[in-house]
Coordinates of C-alpha atoms in Angstrom, one line a residue:
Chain F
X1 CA 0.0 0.0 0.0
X2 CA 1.3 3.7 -1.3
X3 CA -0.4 6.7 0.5
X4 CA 0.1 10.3 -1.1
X5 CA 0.6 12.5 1.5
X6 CA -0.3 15.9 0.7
X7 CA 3.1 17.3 2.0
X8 CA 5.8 14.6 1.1
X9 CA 4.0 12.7 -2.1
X10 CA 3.6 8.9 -2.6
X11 CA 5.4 7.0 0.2
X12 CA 5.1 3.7 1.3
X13 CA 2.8 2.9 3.9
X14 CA 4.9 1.7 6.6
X15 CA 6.1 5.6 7.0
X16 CA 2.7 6.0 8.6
X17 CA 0.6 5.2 11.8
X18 CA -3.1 4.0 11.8
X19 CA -5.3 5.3 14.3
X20 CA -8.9 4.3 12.9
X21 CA -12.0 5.6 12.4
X22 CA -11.7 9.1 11.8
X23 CA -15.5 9.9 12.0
X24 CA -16.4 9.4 15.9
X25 CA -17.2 12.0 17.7
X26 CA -15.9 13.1 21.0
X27 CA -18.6 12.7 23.5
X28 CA -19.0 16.3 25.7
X29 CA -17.2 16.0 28.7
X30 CA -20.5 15.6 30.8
X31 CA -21.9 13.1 28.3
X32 CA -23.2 10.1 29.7
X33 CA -21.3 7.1 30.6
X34 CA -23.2 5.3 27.7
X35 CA -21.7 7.3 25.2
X36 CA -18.6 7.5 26.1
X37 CA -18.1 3.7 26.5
X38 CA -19.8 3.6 22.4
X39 CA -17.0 6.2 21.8
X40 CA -14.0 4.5 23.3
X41 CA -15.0 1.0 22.5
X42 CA -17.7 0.3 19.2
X43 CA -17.0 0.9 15.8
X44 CA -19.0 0.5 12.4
X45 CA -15.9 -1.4 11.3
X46 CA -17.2 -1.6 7.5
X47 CA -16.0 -3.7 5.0
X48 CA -16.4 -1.1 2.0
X49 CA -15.6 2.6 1.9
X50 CA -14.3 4.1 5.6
X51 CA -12.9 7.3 6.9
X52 CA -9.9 6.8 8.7
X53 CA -6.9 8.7 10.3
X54 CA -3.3 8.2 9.7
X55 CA -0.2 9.8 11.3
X56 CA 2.9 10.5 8.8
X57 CA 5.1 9.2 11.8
X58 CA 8.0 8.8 9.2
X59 CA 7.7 11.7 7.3
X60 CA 6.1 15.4 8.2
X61 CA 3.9 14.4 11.3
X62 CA 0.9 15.1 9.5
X63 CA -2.3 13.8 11.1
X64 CA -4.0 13.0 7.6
X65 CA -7.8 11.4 7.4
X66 CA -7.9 8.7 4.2
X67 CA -10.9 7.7 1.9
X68 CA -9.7 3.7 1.5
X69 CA -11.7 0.7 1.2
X70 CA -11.2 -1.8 3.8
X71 CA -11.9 -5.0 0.8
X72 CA -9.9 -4.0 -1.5
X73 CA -7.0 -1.4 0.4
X74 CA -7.8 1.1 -3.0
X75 CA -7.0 5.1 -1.6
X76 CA -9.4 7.3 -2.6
X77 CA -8.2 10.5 -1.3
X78 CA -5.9 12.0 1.5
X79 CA -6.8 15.3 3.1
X80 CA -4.5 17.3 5.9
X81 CA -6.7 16.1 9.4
X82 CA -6.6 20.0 9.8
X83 CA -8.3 20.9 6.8
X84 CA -11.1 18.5 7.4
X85 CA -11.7 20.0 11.0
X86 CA -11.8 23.3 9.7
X87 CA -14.3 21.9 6.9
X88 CA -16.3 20.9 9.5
X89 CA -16.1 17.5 8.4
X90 CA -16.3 15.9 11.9
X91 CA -14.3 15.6 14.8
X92 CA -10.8 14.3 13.9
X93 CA -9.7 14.1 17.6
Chain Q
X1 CA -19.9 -50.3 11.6
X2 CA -16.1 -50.5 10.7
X3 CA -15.9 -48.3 7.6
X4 CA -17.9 -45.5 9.6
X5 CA -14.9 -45.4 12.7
X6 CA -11.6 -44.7 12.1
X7 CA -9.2 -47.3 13.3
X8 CA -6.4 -49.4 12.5
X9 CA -9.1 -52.4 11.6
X10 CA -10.8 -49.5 9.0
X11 CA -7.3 -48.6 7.8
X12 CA -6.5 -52.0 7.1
X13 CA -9.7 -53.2 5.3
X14 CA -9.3 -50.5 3.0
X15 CA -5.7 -51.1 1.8
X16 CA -7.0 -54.4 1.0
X17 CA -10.0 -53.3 -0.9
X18 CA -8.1 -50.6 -2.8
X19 CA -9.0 -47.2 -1.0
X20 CA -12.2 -47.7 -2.4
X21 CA -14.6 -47.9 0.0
X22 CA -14.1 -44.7 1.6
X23 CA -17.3 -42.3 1.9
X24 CA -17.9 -38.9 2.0
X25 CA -17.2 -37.6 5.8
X26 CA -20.8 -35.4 5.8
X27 CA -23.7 -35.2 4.2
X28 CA -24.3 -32.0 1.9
X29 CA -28.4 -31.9 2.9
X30 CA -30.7 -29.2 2.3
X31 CA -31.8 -26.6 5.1
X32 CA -34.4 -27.4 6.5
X33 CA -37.1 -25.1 7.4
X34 CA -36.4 -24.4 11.2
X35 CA -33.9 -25.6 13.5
X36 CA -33.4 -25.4 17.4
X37 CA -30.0 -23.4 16.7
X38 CA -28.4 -21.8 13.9
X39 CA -24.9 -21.3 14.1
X40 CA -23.6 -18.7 11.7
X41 CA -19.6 -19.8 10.8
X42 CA -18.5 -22.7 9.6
X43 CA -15.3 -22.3 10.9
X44 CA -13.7 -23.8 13.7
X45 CA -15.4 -22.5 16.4
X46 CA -18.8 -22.6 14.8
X47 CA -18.1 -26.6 13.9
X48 CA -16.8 -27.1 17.3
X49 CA -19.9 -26.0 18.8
X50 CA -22.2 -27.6 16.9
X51 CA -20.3 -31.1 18.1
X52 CA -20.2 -29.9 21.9
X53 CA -24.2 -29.0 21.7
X54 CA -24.4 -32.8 20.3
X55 CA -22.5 -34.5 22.6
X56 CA -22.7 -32.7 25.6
X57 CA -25.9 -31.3 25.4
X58 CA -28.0 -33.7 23.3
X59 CA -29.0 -30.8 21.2
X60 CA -28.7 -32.2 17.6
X61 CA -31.5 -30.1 15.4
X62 CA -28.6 -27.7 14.9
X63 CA -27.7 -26.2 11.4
X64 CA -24.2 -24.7 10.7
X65 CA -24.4 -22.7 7.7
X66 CA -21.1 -21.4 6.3
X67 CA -20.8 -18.8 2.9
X68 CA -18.0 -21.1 1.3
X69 CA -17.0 -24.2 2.2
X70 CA -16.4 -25.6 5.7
X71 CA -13.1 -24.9 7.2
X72 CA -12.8 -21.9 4.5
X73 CA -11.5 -19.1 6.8
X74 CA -9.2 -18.5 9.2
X75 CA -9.7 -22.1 11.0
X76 CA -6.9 -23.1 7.9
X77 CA -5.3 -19.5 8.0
X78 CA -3.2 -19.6 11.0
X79 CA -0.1 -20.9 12.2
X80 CA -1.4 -24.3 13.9
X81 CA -0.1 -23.2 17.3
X82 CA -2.0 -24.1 20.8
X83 CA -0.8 -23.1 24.1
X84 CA -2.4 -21.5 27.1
X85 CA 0.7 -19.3 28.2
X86 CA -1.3 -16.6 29.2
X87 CA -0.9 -14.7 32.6
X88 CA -4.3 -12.6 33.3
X89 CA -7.3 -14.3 35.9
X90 CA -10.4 -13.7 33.0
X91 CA -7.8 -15.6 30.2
X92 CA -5.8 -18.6 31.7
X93 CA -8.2 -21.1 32.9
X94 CA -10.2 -20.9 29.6
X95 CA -7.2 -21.4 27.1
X96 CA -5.8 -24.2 29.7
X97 CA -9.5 -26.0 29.1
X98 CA -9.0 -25.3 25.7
X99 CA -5.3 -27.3 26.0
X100 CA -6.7 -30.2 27.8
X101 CA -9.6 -30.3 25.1
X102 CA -7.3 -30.6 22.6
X103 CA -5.2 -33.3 24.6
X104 CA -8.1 -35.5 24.6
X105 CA -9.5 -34.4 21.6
X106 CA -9.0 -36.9 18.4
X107 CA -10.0 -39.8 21.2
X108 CA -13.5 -37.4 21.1
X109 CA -14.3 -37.2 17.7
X110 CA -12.2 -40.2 16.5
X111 CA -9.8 -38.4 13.7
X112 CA -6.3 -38.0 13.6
X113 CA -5.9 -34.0 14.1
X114 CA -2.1 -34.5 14.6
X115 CA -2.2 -33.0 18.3
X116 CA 1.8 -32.4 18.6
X117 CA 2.5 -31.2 22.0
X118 CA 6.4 -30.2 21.1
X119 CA 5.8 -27.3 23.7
X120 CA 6.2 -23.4 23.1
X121 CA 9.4 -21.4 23.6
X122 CA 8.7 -17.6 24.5
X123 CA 12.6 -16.3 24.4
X124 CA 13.6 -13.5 26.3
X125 CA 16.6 -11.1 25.7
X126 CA 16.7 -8.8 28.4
X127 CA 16.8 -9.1 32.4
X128 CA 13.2 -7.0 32.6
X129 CA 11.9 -9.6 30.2
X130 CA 13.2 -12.5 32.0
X131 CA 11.1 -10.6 34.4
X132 CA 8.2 -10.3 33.0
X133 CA 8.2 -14.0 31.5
X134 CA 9.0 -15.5 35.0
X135 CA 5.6 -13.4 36.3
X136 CA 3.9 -14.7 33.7
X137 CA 5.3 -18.5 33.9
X138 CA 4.6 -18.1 37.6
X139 CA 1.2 -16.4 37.5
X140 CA 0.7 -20.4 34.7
X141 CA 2.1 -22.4 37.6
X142 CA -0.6 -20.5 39.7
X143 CA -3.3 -21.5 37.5
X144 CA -2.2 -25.3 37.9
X145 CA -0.5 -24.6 34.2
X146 CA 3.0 -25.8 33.2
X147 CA 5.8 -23.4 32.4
X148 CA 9.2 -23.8 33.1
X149 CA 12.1 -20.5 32.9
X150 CA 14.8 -21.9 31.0
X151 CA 18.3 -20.1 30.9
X152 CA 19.9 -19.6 28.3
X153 CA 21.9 -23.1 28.1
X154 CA 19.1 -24.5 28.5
X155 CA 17.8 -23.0 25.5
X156 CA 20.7 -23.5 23.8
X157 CA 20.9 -27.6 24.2
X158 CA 17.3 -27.2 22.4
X159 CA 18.4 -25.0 19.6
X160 CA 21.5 -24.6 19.1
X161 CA 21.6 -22.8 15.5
X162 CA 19.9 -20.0 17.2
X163 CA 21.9 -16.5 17.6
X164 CA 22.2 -16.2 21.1
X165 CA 25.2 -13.3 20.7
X166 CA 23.1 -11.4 18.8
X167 CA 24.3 -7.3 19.3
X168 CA 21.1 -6.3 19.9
X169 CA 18.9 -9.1 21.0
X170 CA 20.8 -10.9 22.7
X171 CA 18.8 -14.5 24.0
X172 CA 18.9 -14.5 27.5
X173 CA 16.6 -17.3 27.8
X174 CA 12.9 -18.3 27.6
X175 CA 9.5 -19.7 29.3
X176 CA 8.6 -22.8 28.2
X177 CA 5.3 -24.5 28.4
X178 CA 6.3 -28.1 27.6
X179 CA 2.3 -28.8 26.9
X180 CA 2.0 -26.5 24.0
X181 CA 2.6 -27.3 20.4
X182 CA 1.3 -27.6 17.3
X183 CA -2.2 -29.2 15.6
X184 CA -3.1 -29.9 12.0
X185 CA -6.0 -27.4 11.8
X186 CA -7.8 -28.6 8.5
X187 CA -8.1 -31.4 10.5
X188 CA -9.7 -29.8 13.4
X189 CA -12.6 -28.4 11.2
X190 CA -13.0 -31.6 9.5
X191 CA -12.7 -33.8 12.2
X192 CA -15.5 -31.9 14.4
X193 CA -17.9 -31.1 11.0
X194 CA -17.5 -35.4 10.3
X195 CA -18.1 -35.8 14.3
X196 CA -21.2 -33.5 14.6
X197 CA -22.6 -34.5 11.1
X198 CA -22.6 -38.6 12.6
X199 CA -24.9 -36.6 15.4
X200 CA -27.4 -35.3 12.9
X201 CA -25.8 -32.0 13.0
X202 CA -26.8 -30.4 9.4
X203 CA -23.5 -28.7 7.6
X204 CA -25.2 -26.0 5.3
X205 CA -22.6 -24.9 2.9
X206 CA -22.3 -22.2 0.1
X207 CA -25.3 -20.5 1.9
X208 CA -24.4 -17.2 3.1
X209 CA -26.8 -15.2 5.5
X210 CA -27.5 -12.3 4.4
X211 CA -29.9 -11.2 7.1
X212 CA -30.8 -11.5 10.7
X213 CA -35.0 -11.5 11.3
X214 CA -35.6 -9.9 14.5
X215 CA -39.3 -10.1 15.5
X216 CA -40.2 -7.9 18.8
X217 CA -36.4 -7.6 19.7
X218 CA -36.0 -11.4 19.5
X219 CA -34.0 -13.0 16.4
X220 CA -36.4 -15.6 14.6
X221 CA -34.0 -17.0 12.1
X222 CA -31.4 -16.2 9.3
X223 CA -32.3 -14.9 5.7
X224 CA -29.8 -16.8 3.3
X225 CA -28.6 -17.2 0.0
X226 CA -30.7 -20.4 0.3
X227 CA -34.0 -19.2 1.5
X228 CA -35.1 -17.9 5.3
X229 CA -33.9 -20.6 7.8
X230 CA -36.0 -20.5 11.3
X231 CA -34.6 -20.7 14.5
X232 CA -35.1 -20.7 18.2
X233 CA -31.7 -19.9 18.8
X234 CA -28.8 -18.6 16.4
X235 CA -25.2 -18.0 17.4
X236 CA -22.8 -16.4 15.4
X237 CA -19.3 -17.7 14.8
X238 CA -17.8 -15.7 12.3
X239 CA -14.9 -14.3 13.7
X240 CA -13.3 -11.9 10.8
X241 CA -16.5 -11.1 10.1
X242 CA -18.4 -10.3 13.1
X243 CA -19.1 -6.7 12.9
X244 CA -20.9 -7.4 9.5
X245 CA -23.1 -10.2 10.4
X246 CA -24.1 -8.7 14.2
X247 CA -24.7 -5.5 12.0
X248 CA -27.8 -7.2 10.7
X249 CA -29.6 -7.3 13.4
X250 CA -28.4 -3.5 14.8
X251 CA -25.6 -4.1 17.0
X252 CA -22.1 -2.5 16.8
X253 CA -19.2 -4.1 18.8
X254 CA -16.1 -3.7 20.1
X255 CA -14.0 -4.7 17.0
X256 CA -12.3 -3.8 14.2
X257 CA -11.4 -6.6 11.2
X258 CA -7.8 -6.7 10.4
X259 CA -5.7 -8.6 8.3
X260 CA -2.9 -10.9 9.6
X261 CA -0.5 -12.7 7.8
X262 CA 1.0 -16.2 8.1
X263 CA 4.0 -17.6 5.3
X264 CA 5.5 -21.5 5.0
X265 CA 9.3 -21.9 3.8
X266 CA 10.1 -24.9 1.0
X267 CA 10.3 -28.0 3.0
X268 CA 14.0 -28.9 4.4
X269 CA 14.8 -31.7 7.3
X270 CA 13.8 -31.2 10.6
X271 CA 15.3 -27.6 11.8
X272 CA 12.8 -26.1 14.3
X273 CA 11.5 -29.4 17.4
X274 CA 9.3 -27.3 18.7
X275 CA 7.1 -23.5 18.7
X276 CA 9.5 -20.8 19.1
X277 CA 8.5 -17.5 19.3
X278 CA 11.3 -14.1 19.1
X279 CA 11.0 -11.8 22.2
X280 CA 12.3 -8.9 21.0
X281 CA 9.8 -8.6 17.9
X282 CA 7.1 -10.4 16.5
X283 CA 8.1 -13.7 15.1
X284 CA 6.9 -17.4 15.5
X285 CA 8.2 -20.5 14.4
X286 CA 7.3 -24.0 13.5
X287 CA 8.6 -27.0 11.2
X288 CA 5.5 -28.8 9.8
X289 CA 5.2 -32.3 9.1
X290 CA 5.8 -31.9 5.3
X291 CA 9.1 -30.1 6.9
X292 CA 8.0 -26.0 6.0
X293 CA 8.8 -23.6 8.3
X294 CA 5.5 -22.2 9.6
X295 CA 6.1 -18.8 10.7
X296 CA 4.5 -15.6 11.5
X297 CA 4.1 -11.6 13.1
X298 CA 2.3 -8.7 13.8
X299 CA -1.3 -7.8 12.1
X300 CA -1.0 -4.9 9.2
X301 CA -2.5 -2.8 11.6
X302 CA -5.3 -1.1 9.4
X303 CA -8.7 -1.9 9.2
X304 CA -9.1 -4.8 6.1
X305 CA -11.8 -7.6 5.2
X306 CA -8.6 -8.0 1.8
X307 CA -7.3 -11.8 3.1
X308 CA -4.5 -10.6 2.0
X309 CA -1.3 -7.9 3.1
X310 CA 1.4 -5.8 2.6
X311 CA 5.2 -5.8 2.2
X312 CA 5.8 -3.4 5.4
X313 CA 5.0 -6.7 7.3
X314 CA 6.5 -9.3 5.1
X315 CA 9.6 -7.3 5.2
X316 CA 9.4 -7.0 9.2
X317 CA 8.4 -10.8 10.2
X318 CA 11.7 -11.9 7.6
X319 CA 14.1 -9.3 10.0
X320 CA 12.5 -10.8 13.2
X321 CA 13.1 -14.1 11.4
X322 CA 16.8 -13.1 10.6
X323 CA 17.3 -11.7 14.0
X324 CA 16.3 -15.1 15.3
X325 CA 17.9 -17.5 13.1
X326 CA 20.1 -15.8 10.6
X327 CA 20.2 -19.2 8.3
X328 CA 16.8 -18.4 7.9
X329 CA 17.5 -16.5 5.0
X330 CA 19.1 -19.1 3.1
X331 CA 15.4 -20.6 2.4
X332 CA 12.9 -19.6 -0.2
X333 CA 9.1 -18.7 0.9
X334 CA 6.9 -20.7 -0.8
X335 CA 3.4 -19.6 0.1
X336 CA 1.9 -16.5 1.6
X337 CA -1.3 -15.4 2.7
X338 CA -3.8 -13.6 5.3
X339 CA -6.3 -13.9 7.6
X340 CA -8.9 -11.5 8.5
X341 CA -9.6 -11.3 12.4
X342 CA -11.3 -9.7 14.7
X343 CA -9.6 -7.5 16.7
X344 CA -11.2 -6.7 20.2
X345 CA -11.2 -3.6 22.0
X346 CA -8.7 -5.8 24.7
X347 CA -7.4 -8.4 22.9
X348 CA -9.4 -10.7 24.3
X349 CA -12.9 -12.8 23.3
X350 CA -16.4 -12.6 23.4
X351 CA -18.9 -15.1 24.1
X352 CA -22.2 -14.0 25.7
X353 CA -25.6 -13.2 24.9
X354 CA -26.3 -10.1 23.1
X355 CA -28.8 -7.5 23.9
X356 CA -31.1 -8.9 21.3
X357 CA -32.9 -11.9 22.5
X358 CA -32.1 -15.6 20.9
X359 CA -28.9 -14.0 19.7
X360 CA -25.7 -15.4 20.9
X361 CA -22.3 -13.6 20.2
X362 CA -18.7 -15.7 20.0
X363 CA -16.8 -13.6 18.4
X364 CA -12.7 -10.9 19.3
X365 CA -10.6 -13.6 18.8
X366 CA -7.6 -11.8 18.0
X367 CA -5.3 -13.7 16.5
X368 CA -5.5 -16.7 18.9
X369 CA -8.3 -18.0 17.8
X370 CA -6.9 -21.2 16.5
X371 CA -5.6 -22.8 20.2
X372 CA -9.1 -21.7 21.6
X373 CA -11.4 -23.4 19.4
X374 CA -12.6 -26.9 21.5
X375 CA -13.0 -24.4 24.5
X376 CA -14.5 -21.6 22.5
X377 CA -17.3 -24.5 20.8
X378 CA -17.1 -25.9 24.4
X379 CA -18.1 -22.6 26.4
X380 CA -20.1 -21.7 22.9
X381 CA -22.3 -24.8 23.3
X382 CA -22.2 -24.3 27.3
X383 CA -24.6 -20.5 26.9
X384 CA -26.4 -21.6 23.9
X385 CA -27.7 -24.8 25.5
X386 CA -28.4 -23.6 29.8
X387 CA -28.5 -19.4 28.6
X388 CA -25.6 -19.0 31.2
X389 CA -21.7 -18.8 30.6
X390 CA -19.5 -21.7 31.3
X391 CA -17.2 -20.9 34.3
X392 CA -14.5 -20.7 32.5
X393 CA -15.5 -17.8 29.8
X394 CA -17.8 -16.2 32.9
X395 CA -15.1 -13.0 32.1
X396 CA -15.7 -12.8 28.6
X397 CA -18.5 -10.6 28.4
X398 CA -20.0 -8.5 26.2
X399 CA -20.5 -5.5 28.6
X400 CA -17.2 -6.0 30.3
X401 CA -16.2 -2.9 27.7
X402 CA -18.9 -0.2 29.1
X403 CA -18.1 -1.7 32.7
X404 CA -14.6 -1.5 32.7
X405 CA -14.0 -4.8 33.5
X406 CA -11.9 -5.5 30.0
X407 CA -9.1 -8.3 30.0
X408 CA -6.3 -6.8 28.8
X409 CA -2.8 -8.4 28.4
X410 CA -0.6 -6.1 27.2
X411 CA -2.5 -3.2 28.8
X412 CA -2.3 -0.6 25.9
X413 CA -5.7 0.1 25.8
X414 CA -8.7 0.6 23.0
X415 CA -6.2 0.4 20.3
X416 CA -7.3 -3.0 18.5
X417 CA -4.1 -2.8 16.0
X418 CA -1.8 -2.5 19.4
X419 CA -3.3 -5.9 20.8

């Protein structure tokens, strides 16, 4: 698997950290036990198209949310994790 | 009758009558309409349940229905290793019921699984490792489990074509647990499908659910590739899978799918006695029969249903190989391949009830699935025929998440690719 970071270009995958599903939401702080415990623990885990983060560990430290699909490993896009949160396109945390 | 059990009399009689009286070892029936359970997986775990609700339970209107064939996932993906080296209180007594199932187990359902108890080396190769290993060993003997601290000329007299001055892994030692070793695992699934289907046990293949009916918060049956199959109870045994299928009827759990994957050497004489595993990385090592080394690592660590991986981790189980055993690289790999599993939020299983009624979950196996499976159908069989746990998988609930009460090993927390 190749991912094209925005900053550095095509680089191999093992450059990078996985961190998961990048579209949960942080509970508020006074949220219920409930969802916090859905937050930390369950996931959709789809086997198909998923949003996930990465972490250019390797390379510029970029915290990076991926299009990929978990069947096939195909990339579909990769945005700056910052650019997304200022999109408004969830909660990259 | 003699042709129906395995023996040396069977054996015999059919080298004098050519090999030609053998028979299929299960029927390939049609579903019928409705079934007491329904177990969804047939895998391992899902086979090995289906015998324990036979034999130990007398419950034999069961179905196993399985999207390929039987035996078609991860119960012939792995590395063939059982042990129960485990140190926490919620893990060790289930995985050492899980070792003495398998000691007994081709006595049980009368087929030659090729249980090899050539015991599992853990090596160490650092003083807080010998450490850890002897807490762990201890925390076995505890349990009533074998383990043994060997030093390193101990180790040494075992294998000596290992690198023990190794500049930065130096091998210090190891735990041994002289029970552990190695099974044939096609065998395992179709040894328990042939023992279950001589119960009456219905093996429902090619017939892939594709929906769970839940009538007034209570699961009524499976929709399939091969019509709607009715059922009082179904459990599901599709680890790899198990976010999918419990999906279906609305639940999300605790686990992401991720690929792991497993690589056999060309066959050379016998190098490697025993299971050896590297302590400094993530490498495990067998011979098999046919004289491959068997060997092993860490999961990709991304989400993927793909049974298949990528270099980053062929590249890093060959330099934990090296590390080990530098002649190692002397052999050619011969075959390659992956294994989707489910990772749990702990690193540890599942097997409870769900919150939807007549729905039973087995299901987080990690990547040690393989050494759990008679306990796993055993425990398995144990809720789905009293609706209680067994007391040996009493910890390994489904809530134990939202509680707190998870079972974690290696204590790194909700971080399924760190398990």
């Amino acid at each position: 698997m190749r991912i094209n970071c925005p900053h550095c270009g095509v680089r191999g995958a093992e450059e990078f950290a996985y961190h998961g599903d990048a579209t949960l939401r942080r509970p508020a702080a006074d949220a219920a036990p409930e969802a916090w415990a859905d937050y930390v623990y369950l996931r959709d885990n789809p086997a198909g198209r998923q949003r996930e983060l990465w972490y250019h560990a390797a390379g510029c430290h970029a915290w990076l949310v991926m299009e990929r699909d978990t069947r096939t490993h195909e990339i579909f896009s990769v945005t700056p994790a910052r650019d997304v949160a200022l999109a408004g396109g969830g909660d990259v945390a | 009758m003699w042709a129906d059990r395995y023996s040396i009399v069977s054996v015999l009689a059919q080298a004098l009558r050519g090999q030609q009286g053998w028979k299929p070892v299960w029927r390939e029936p049609e579903p019928k309409a409705e079934y007491d359970v329904v177990i969804v997986g047939g895998g391992g775990h899902g086979l090995a349940t289906a015998w324990y609700l036979a034999s130990q339970h007398g419950i034999t209107n069961v179905a196993v229905v399985e999207k390929g064939y039987l035996g078609s996932g991860n119960v012939g993906r792995n590395t063939t290793i059982v042990r129960s080296n485990y140190l926490l209180p919620g893990n060790i007594p289930f995985y050492e019921h899980s070792l003495k199932l398998w000691e007994g187990l081709e006595q049980d359902i009368n087929y030659n699984a090729m249980v090899s108890q050539r015991g599992v080396l853990n090596l160490f190769h650092s003083d807080g490792q010998r450490d850890a290993y002897a807490r762990r060993g201890n925390a076995m003997r505890l349990h009533g489990v074998d383990a043994e601290l060997l030093d390193q000329a101990a180790v040494r007299r075992m294998y000596p074509h290992f690198d023990y001055d190794n500049a930065r892994f130096p091998i210090q030692g190891g735990l041994l647990q002289p029970r552990g070793g190695t099974v044939r695992h096609d065998a395992v699934a179709w040894g328990y499908a042939r023992a279950a289907d001589r119960r009456g046990v219905d093996m429902i293949q090619n017939c892939e659910v594709t929906g769970i009916r839940v009538e007034a918060g209570r699961a009524v049956g499976v929709e399939t590739g091969r019509g709607f199959i009715r059922a009082k109870k179904i459990g599901l045994a599709c680890a790899g899978n198990s976010s999918r299928v419990a999906a279906m009827a609305g639940l999300r759990l605790p686990i992401e799918s991720h690929v792991l994957q497993a690589f056999v050497s060309e066959g050379i004489k016998p190098l490697v006695d025993g299971v050896v595993t590297f302590g400094a990385g993530h490498f495990y090592v067998s011979q098999s029969d046919k004289g491959g080394l068997v060997f092993g690592g860490d999961i990709d660590g991304y989400n993927s249903y793909a049974q298949r991986g990528n270099l980053p981790v062929v590249e890093d189980v060959a330099e934990g190989g090296m590390a080990l055993m530098p002649g190692l690289g002397r052999l050619r790999l011969l075959r390659q391949w992956g294994g989707v599993m489910d990772m749990s939020m702990d690193g540890s299983p599942i097997i409870d009830r769900t919150p939807v009624e007549g729905l039973y979950l087995n299901a987080g196996w990690c990547y040690g699935g393989f050494k759990a499976t008679p306990a796993s159908g055993w425990c398995f069989a144990h809720l789905l025929a009293r609706d209680e746990p067994h007391e040996v998988a009493r910890a390994l609930r489904l809530d134990r998440f939202a509680s707190g009460h998870v079972i974690d090993e290696k204590g790194v927390g909700a971080q399924p690719n760190l398990h």
